[in-house]
Amino acid sequence: MNISTPSRPDGSGSEYNHLYIWLISMVAALGGLLFGWDWVVIGGAKPFFERFFHIQNSAALSGWANSCALTGCLAGALVAGTLSDRFGRKRLLIAAAALFALTSTGNALAQTFVIFIFWRIVGGVAIGLASSLSPMYISEVAPAQMRGRLVSLNQLSIVIGVLLAQITNWWLVRDLPSGATDSFIQNSWFGQQGWRWMFGITAAPSLLFLLGMFLVPESPRWLLKYARADQARSILRRIGGGDYADAEVRDVEATLSREEVQCVRFADLLDPRLRRALVLGVVLAVFQQWCGINVIFNYAEEIFRAAGYDISSVLKNIAWTGSVNLVFTFVAIGFVDRCGRRPLMLLGSAGLTVVYLVLGVCYRAHVTGLPVLLVVLAAIACYSMSLAPVTWVIISEIFPNRIRGAAMSLAVMALWMACFILTYTFPMLNAWLGAAGTFWLYAMVCVLGGLFIWWKLPETNGQTLEEIERKLSG
């Protein structure tokens, strides 16, 4: 079945095979779904595995359990660039899918805290691979006019994964008595087995992702990088027809230097011509994390309990956060190719600044219950329609073809390092500054991030990857 649109704006006369483009993009975006699911499942399981492993009274061990996966994310992001440049995007995504299935089972069966941490770290490797490769793969197969929506599809999948994990977590412990004591939780089914199912269920979508990746093609831009033009042209022809394939092959090959492409090193990223794109990608990746929203996902229990909710209500509220996250990600998909990247990023920075200021006032004034929940949901809505999806779109499209894998890897490494710092420091900041001071600090970060976007971020909407490369390297 071939669902097509009228001719491209460039006048080539080619028609896009929308069905094929969306299908292969959705399969690749399953990496995002697993990323979101595996990343957030820890939040719902936290009250139960902490009591099982007797670490609920140790802030250091609690912080390590929540943040240890980030060390694996760093490792996964580190190898994603060099290995995907050598072996292809498809093979590395297959490896990520296998790791997701293996580690979710390992966490579900862990009998000691050390074994649990080991599997969380290895699972982080899968997250690091998927978070780098899924948006990059989609960016490389997507036509310019659709790239924003398609790469945002990866963020939508992350959000769906987050919501599925939250709903699954809530459903598994929905019968937990209100006001249950630590002793009851620790010795009940919830504390012994329930949290294991939270991790184990993740194996099901992991296997679906693994099967799907065997059915999609390799990235045509990676194939062109290794002089496999016939294979690349065949894939591009199926995406947009013969004229489109010929035009894309010519454009990509014009940006590649054959004597250099097969020996890319991280040292190549020091080339002054790449500095602007690299700084832009790294700063935006760090800002996406240091804006502070992930503490709401990773420390939802503490945030909502500080607002007067018990554990059962906390899990319901977490599901609400995931639902809002999903709805407003659709807003981003609808506007990222209409309004552009820059306006959405500026809107997100300004919106989060205001929301965090209000949230800090709520905590300082000891406001509890529904008002705090509504303000938290407003923060998530603002983030999910701007910084969350659009940052991934930008860092997947601003790097040159020749070194995209290595550069994307560096940007994603910076993102996960920033996430580790954010996640690990929140309990200490919360103890030092209080909830109000901590969120006011995040508001200041959002102001600085907004100023950087205003001064440094060019608009890339509607431009081919090669046009963006020439723009940022010139």
Coordinates of C-alpha atoms in Angstrom, one line a residue:
M1 CA 0.0 0.0 0.0
N2 CA 1.5 3.4 -1.0
I3 CA 0.1 6.5 0.7
S4 CA 1.6 9.5 -0.9
T5 CA 1.6 13.3 -0.8
P6 CA 1.9 15.8 -3.6
S7 CA 5.3 16.7 -5.0
R8 CA 8.1 18.1 -2.7
P9 CA 8.6 21.8 -2.4
D10 CA 11.9 21.5 -4.2
G11 CA 10.1 20.6 -7.3
S12 CA 11.6 17.2 -7.8
G13 CA 8.2 15.7 -8.4
S14 CA 8.8 12.8 -6.0
E15 CA 6.1 11.5 -3.8
Y16 CA 6.5 10.3 -0.2
N17 CA 5.4 6.8 0.8
H18 CA 4.0 7.9 4.1
L19 CA 2.9 4.4 5.2
Y20 CA 6.4 3.0 4.8
I21 CA 8.1 6.0 6.4
W22 CA 5.8 6.0 9.4
L23 CA 6.1 2.2 9.9
I24 CA 9.9 2.1 9.9
S25 CA 10.0 5.2 12.2
M26 CA 7.5 3.6 14.6
V27 CA 9.6 0.5 14.8
A28 CA 12.8 2.5 15.6
A29 CA 10.8 4.6 18.1
L30 CA 10.1 1.4 20.1
G31 CA 13.6 2.0 21.4
G32 CA 12.2 5.2 22.9
L33 CA 9.3 3.3 24.4
L34 CA 11.7 0.9 26.1
F35 CA 13.9 3.9 27.2
G36 CA 10.9 5.6 28.9
W37 CA 9.5 2.4 30.4
D38 CA 12.8 1.1 31.8
W39 CA 13.8 4.6 33.0
V40 CA 10.6 5.3 35.0
V41 CA 9.7 1.9 36.3
I42 CA 12.2 2.5 39.2
G43 CA 9.9 5.3 40.5
G44 CA 6.9 3.1 41.2
A45 CA 9.0 0.2 42.4
K46 CA 11.1 2.3 44.8
P47 CA 8.9 2.1 47.9
F48 CA 8.9 -1.7 47.7
F49 CA 12.4 -2.8 46.6
E50 CA 13.9 -0.4 49.1
R51 CA 12.1 -2.2 51.9
F52 CA 13.0 -5.6 50.4
F53 CA 16.7 -4.7 50.4
H54 CA 16.5 -2.7 53.7
I55 CA 17.8 0.6 52.2
Q56 CA 14.8 2.8 52.9
N57 CA 16.7 4.7 55.7
S58 CA 19.9 5.3 53.6
A59 CA 19.7 8.4 51.5
A60 CA 23.0 7.4 49.8
L61 CA 21.9 3.9 48.8
S62 CA 18.5 5.2 47.8
G63 CA 20.1 7.8 45.6
W64 CA 22.4 5.2 44.1
A65 CA 19.6 2.8 43.3
N66 CA 17.8 5.6 41.5
S67 CA 20.8 7.0 39.6
C68 CA 23.1 3.9 39.0
A69 CA 21.4 3.2 35.6
L70 CA 22.9 6.5 34.5
T71 CA 26.4 5.1 34.6
G72 CA 25.2 2.5 32.1
C73 CA 23.6 5.2 30.0
L74 CA 26.9 7.0 29.8
A75 CA 28.6 3.8 28.6
G76 CA 25.9 3.0 26.1
A77 CA 26.0 6.6 24.7
L78 CA 29.8 6.4 24.5
V79 CA 29.9 3.2 22.4
A80 CA 26.7 4.1 20.4
G81 CA 28.5 6.6 18.2
T82 CA 31.7 4.7 17.3
L83 CA 30.0 1.3 17.0
S84 CA 27.0 2.6 15.0
D85 CA 29.4 4.4 12.6
R86 CA 31.2 1.1 12.1
F87 CA 28.5 -1.5 12.2
G88 CA 25.4 0.5 11.3
R89 CA 22.4 1.9 13.2
K90 CA 20.3 -1.2 12.8
R91 CA 22.6 -3.7 14.4
L92 CA 23.2 -1.5 17.4
L93 CA 19.4 -1.1 17.9
I94 CA 19.0 -4.8 17.7
A95 CA 21.7 -5.2 20.5
A96 CA 19.8 -2.6 22.6
A97 CA 16.5 -4.5 22.2
A98 CA 18.2 -7.7 23.4
L99 CA 19.7 -5.9 26.4
F100 CA 16.4 -4.5 27.4
A101 CA 14.8 -8.0 27.5
L102 CA 17.8 -9.5 29.4
T103 CA 18.1 -6.8 32.0
S104 CA 14.4 -6.5 32.8
T105 CA 14.3 -10.2 33.6
G106 CA 17.5 -9.9 35.6
N107 CA 16.1 -7.1 37.8
A108 CA 12.9 -9.1 38.3
L109 CA 14.8 -12.1 39.6
A110 CA 17.5 -10.2 41.7
Q111 CA 17.8 -11.5 45.2
T112 CA 20.5 -9.1 46.5
F113 CA 20.9 -5.4 46.2
V114 CA 24.3 -5.8 44.4
I115 CA 22.7 -8.0 41.7
F116 CA 19.8 -5.5 41.4
I117 CA 22.3 -2.7 40.9
F118 CA 24.3 -4.7 38.3
W119 CA 21.2 -5.3 36.2
R120 CA 20.1 -1.6 36.5
I121 CA 23.5 -0.5 35.2
V122 CA 23.5 -3.0 32.3
G123 CA 19.9 -1.8 31.6
G124 CA 21.3 1.7 31.5
V125 CA 23.6 0.6 28.6
A126 CA 20.5 -0.3 26.6
I127 CA 18.9 3.1 27.5
G128 CA 22.1 4.8 26.4
L129 CA 22.1 3.0 23.1
A130 CA 18.4 3.5 22.3
S131 CA 18.4 7.2 23.4
S132 CA 21.2 8.0 21.0
L133 CA 20.4 5.7 18.0
S134 CA 16.6 5.8 17.8
P135 CA 16.2 9.5 17.0
M136 CA 19.4 9.5 14.9
Y137 CA 18.0 6.6 12.8
I138 CA 14.6 8.3 12.3
S139 CA 16.3 11.6 11.4
E140 CA 18.4 9.8 8.7
V141 CA 15.4 8.1 7.0
A142 CA 13.0 11.0 7.3
P143 CA 12.3 13.6 4.5
A144 CA 13.1 17.1 5.6
Q145 CA 9.5 18.3 5.7
M146 CA 8.5 15.4 8.0
R147 CA 11.6 15.1 10.2
G148 CA 10.4 17.1 13.1
R149 CA 7.2 15.1 13.5
L150 CA 9.0 11.8 13.0
V151 CA 11.8 12.4 15.4
S152 CA 9.2 13.7 17.9
L153 CA 7.5 10.3 17.4
N154 CA 10.5 8.9 19.3
Q155 CA 9.7 11.3 22.2
L156 CA 6.0 10.2 22.0
S157 CA 7.1 6.6 22.3
I158 CA 9.2 7.6 25.4
V159 CA 6.2 9.2 26.9
I160 CA 4.0 6.2 26.1
G161 CA 6.6 3.9 27.7
V162 CA 6.6 6.2 30.8
L163 CA 2.8 6.1 31.0
L164 CA 2.6 2.3 30.5
A165 CA 5.2 1.8 33.3
Q166 CA 3.3 4.1 35.6
I167 CA -0.1 2.5 34.9
T168 CA 1.4 -1.0 35.3
N169 CA 3.1 0.0 38.6
W170 CA -0.2 1.4 39.9
W171 CA -2.3 -1.6 38.7
L172 CA 0.1 -4.1 40.4
V173 CA -0.2 -2.4 43.8
R174 CA -3.7 -0.9 43.5
D175 CA -4.9 -3.0 46.4
L176 CA -2.2 -1.8 48.8
P177 CA -4.0 -0.6 52.0
S178 CA -4.0 3.1 52.7
G179 CA -1.5 3.9 55.5
A180 CA 0.3 0.6 55.2
T181 CA 3.3 0.4 57.5
D182 CA 6.9 -0.3 56.4
S183 CA 6.7 -3.7 58.1
F184 CA 3.5 -4.6 56.3
I185 CA 4.9 -3.6 52.9
Q186 CA 8.1 -5.4 53.5
N187 CA 6.4 -8.7 54.3
S188 CA 3.5 -8.6 51.9
W189 CA 3.2 -9.7 48.3
F190 CA 3.7 -6.1 47.3
G191 CA 7.1 -5.9 49.0
Q192 CA 8.2 -9.4 48.0
Q193 CA 6.9 -10.0 44.5
G194 CA 4.9 -7.1 43.2
W195 CA 7.8 -4.9 42.4
R196 CA 9.5 -7.7 40.5
W197 CA 6.6 -7.8 38.1
M198 CA 7.1 -4.1 37.5
F199 CA 10.5 -4.9 36.0
G200 CA 9.7 -8.3 34.5
I201 CA 6.8 -7.1 32.3
T202 CA 9.2 -4.8 30.4
A203 CA 10.5 -7.9 28.6
A204 CA 7.4 -8.1 26.5
P205 CA 7.8 -4.8 24.6
S206 CA 11.5 -5.5 24.5
L207 CA 11.0 -8.7 22.4
L208 CA 8.6 -6.8 20.1
F209 CA 11.3 -4.2 19.5
L210 CA 13.8 -6.9 18.8
L211 CA 11.6 -8.6 16.3
G212 CA 10.7 -5.3 14.6
M213 CA 14.3 -4.2 14.1
F214 CA 15.0 -7.3 12.0
L215 CA 12.3 -6.0 9.5
V216 CA 13.5 -2.4 9.0
P217 CA 16.2 -1.3 6.5
E218 CA 19.6 0.2 7.4
S219 CA 19.9 4.0 7.5
P220 CA 20.5 5.1 3.8
R221 CA 22.9 7.8 5.0
W222 CA 25.0 5.3 6.8
L223 CA 25.0 3.1 3.6
L224 CA 26.1 6.1 1.5
K225 CA 28.9 6.8 4.0
Y226 CA 30.3 3.4 3.3
A227 CA 29.9 3.7 -0.5
R228 CA 26.9 1.4 -0.7
A229 CA 25.0 3.7 -3.0
D230 CA 22.8 1.0 -4.7
Q231 CA 21.4 -0.2 -1.4
A232 CA 20.8 3.4 -0.2
R233 CA 19.2 4.4 -3.4
S234 CA 16.8 1.4 -3.2
I235 CA 15.7 2.4 0.3
L236 CA 15.3 6.1 -0.6
R237 CA 13.4 5.2 -3.8
R238 CA 10.9 3.3 -1.6
I239 CA 10.7 6.3 0.7
G240 CA 10.1 9.0 -2.0
G241 CA 10.5 7.7 -5.5
G242 CA 13.3 7.7 -8.0
D243 CA 13.8 11.5 -8.3
Y244 CA 13.9 11.9 -4.6
A245 CA 16.4 9.1 -4.2
D246 CA 18.7 10.6 -6.8
A247 CA 18.5 14.0 -5.3
E248 CA 19.2 12.7 -1.8
V249 CA 22.2 10.6 -2.9
R250 CA 23.8 13.5 -4.7
D251 CA 23.2 15.8 -1.7
V252 CA 24.6 13.4 0.9
E253 CA 27.6 12.4 -1.2
A254 CA 28.5 16.1 -1.6
T255 CA 29.0 16.3 2.2
L256 CA 31.1 13.2 2.5
S257 CA 34.9 12.9 2.0
R258 CA 35.6 9.3 1.1
E259 CA 39.1 9.3 2.5
E260 CA 37.8 10.3 6.0
V261 CA 34.4 8.8 6.6
Q262 CA 35.5 5.3 7.5
C263 CA 38.0 6.4 10.2
V264 CA 36.0 8.9 12.3
R265 CA 37.6 9.5 15.7
F266 CA 36.3 11.6 18.7
A267 CA 39.3 13.8 18.1
D268 CA 37.7 14.8 14.8
L269 CA 35.0 16.6 16.8
L270 CA 37.7 19.2 17.7
D271 CA 37.6 20.5 14.1
P272 CA 36.8 24.3 14.4
R273 CA 34.1 24.0 11.7
L274 CA 32.1 21.6 14.0
R275 CA 32.4 23.7 17.1
R276 CA 29.2 25.6 16.7
A277 CA 27.1 22.5 16.2
L278 CA 28.8 20.6 19.0
V279 CA 28.5 23.4 21.6
L280 CA 24.8 23.8 20.6
G281 CA 24.1 20.1 20.9
V282 CA 25.8 19.6 24.2
V283 CA 24.4 22.7 25.9
L284 CA 20.8 21.9 24.8
A285 CA 21.2 18.3 25.9
V286 CA 22.4 19.4 29.4
F287 CA 19.7 22.0 29.6
Q288 CA 17.0 19.5 28.8
Q289 CA 18.0 17.7 32.1
W290 CA 19.1 20.6 34.3
C291 CA 15.7 22.2 33.8
G292 CA 14.8 19.8 36.6
I293 CA 11.7 18.0 35.3
N294 CA 13.1 14.5 35.7
V295 CA 13.2 14.8 39.5
I296 CA 9.4 14.8 39.3
F297 CA 9.5 11.4 37.6
N298 CA 12.4 9.9 39.6
Y299 CA 11.4 11.3 43.0
A300 CA 7.7 11.5 42.6
E301 CA 7.2 9.7 46.0
E302 CA 9.0 12.3 47.9
I303 CA 7.5 15.3 46.0
F304 CA 3.9 14.1 46.4
R305 CA 4.3 12.9 50.0
A306 CA 5.7 16.3 50.9
A307 CA 2.5 17.6 49.5
G308 CA 0.4 15.4 51.8
Y309 CA -0.3 12.3 49.7
D310 CA 0.1 8.7 50.9
I311 CA 1.7 5.9 48.8
S312 CA -1.5 4.8 47.1
S313 CA -2.4 8.4 46.1
V314 CA 1.2 9.0 45.0
L315 CA 1.0 6.2 42.5
K316 CA -2.3 7.5 41.1
N317 CA -0.7 11.0 40.8
I318 CA 2.3 9.5 39.0
A319 CA -0.1 8.0 36.5
W320 CA -1.7 11.4 36.0
T321 CA 1.7 12.9 35.3
G322 CA 2.2 10.3 32.6
S323 CA -1.1 11.0 31.0
V324 CA -0.5 14.8 30.8
N325 CA 3.0 14.0 29.4
L326 CA 1.4 11.9 26.7
V327 CA -1.3 14.5 25.7
F328 CA 1.1 17.4 25.4
T329 CA 3.6 15.4 23.4
F330 CA 1.0 15.3 20.7
V331 CA 0.9 19.1 20.9
A332 CA 4.6 19.1 20.1
I333 CA 4.2 16.7 17.2
G334 CA 1.5 18.9 15.8
F335 CA 3.5 22.1 16.0
V336 CA 7.2 21.3 15.6
D337 CA 7.1 21.3 11.8
R338 CA 4.6 24.2 11.7
C339 CA 6.0 26.7 14.2
G340 CA 9.6 25.5 14.2
R341 CA 12.1 24.4 16.8
R342 CA 13.2 27.7 18.2
P343 CA 9.7 29.1 19.3
L344 CA 8.8 25.9 21.1
M345 CA 12.2 25.8 23.0
L346 CA 11.7 29.4 24.1
L347 CA 8.1 28.8 25.2
G348 CA 9.3 25.8 27.2
S349 CA 12.1 27.7 29.0
A350 CA 9.8 30.6 29.9
G351 CA 6.9 28.4 30.9
L352 CA 9.0 26.2 33.2
T353 CA 10.5 29.3 34.8
V354 CA 7.0 30.6 35.8
V355 CA 5.7 27.2 36.9
Y356 CA 8.7 26.5 39.1
L357 CA 8.4 29.9 40.8
V358 CA 4.8 29.1 41.6
L359 CA 5.6 25.6 42.8
G360 CA 8.3 27.0 45.1
V361 CA 5.8 29.4 46.6
C362 CA 3.4 26.5 47.2
Y363 CA 6.0 24.6 49.1
R364 CA 7.1 27.7 51.1
A365 CA 3.5 28.4 52.0
H366 CA 2.9 24.8 53.0
V367 CA 0.2 24.4 50.4
T368 CA -0.7 20.7 50.0
G369 CA -3.0 18.4 48.0
L370 CA -4.6 19.3 44.7
P371 CA -3.0 22.7 44.1
V372 CA 0.5 21.1 44.2
L373 CA -0.6 18.3 41.9
L374 CA -2.0 20.8 39.3
V375 CA 1.2 22.9 39.3
V376 CA 3.3 19.8 38.8
L377 CA 1.1 18.7 35.9
A378 CA 1.5 22.2 34.4
A379 CA 5.3 21.8 34.6
I380 CA 5.1 18.4 32.8
A381 CA 2.7 19.8 30.2
C382 CA 5.1 22.7 29.4
Y383 CA 8.1 20.4 29.2
S384 CA 6.5 17.6 27.2
M385 CA 5.4 20.1 24.4
S386 CA 8.8 21.8 24.2
L387 CA 12.1 20.8 25.7
A388 CA 11.5 17.1 25.9
P389 CA 10.8 16.3 22.2
V390 CA 12.4 19.3 20.4
T391 CA 15.8 18.8 22.0
W392 CA 16.0 15.3 20.6
V393 CA 14.9 16.7 17.2
I394 CA 17.6 19.3 17.2
I395 CA 20.5 17.1 18.3
S396 CA 19.6 14.5 15.8
E397 CA 19.7 16.9 12.9
I398 CA 22.5 19.5 13.5
F399 CA 25.6 17.3 13.1
P400 CA 27.3 16.6 9.8
N401 CA 26.8 13.3 8.0
R402 CA 30.5 12.3 8.3
I403 CA 30.6 12.4 12.1
R404 CA 26.9 12.3 13.1
G405 CA 27.3 9.1 15.1
A406 CA 30.3 10.3 17.2
A407 CA 28.8 13.8 17.7
M408 CA 25.4 12.5 18.6
S409 CA 27.1 10.1 21.0
L410 CA 28.9 13.0 22.7
A411 CA 25.7 15.1 23.1
V412 CA 23.8 12.1 24.5
M413 CA 26.7 11.4 26.9
A414 CA 26.5 15.0 28.1
L415 CA 22.7 14.6 28.5
W416 CA 23.1 11.5 30.7
M417 CA 25.9 13.1 32.8
A418 CA 23.6 16.0 33.4
C419 CA 20.8 13.7 34.3
F420 CA 23.1 11.8 36.7
I421 CA 24.1 15.0 38.4
L422 CA 20.5 16.2 38.6
T423 CA 19.2 12.9 40.0
Y424 CA 22.0 12.3 42.5
T425 CA 22.0 15.9 43.8
F426 CA 18.2 16.3 44.3
P427 CA 18.0 14.7 47.7
M428 CA 20.9 16.8 48.9
L429 CA 19.5 20.0 47.4
N430 CA 16.1 19.2 48.9
A431 CA 17.7 18.7 52.3
W432 CA 19.8 21.9 52.0
L433 CA 17.5 24.3 50.3
G434 CA 14.1 22.7 50.9
A435 CA 11.6 21.9 48.2
A436 CA 10.9 25.6 47.6
G437 CA 14.5 26.6 47.2
T438 CA 15.3 23.6 45.0
F439 CA 12.6 24.4 42.4
W440 CA 13.5 28.1 42.5
L441 CA 17.1 27.0 41.6
Y442 CA 15.7 25.1 38.7
A443 CA 13.8 28.2 37.6
M444 CA 17.1 30.1 37.5
V445 CA 18.5 27.4 35.2
C446 CA 15.5 27.7 32.9
V447 CA 16.2 31.5 32.6
L448 CA 19.8 30.8 31.6
G449 CA 18.8 28.1 29.2
G450 CA 16.2 30.4 27.6
L451 CA 18.8 33.1 27.1
F452 CA 21.2 30.7 25.4
I453 CA 18.4 29.5 23.1
W454 CA 17.5 33.1 22.2
W455 CA 21.1 34.0 21.3
K456 CA 22.5 30.8 19.8
L457 CA 19.8 28.5 18.4
P458 CA 19.0 29.0 14.7
E459 CA 15.8 27.7 13.1
T460 CA 16.3 24.4 11.3
N461 CA 12.7 23.7 10.4
G462 CA 12.1 22.4 6.8
Q463 CA 15.8 22.1 5.9
T464 CA 17.6 18.9 4.8
L465 CA 20.3 17.5 7.0
E466 CA 22.8 18.6 4.4
E467 CA 21.5 22.2 4.3
I468 CA 21.7 22.4 8.1
E469 CA 25.3 21.0 7.9
R470 CA 26.3 23.8 5.5
K471 CA 24.6 26.4 7.6
L472 CA 26.2 25.5 10.9
S473 CA 29.7 24.8 9.4
G474 CA 29.9 28.0 7.4

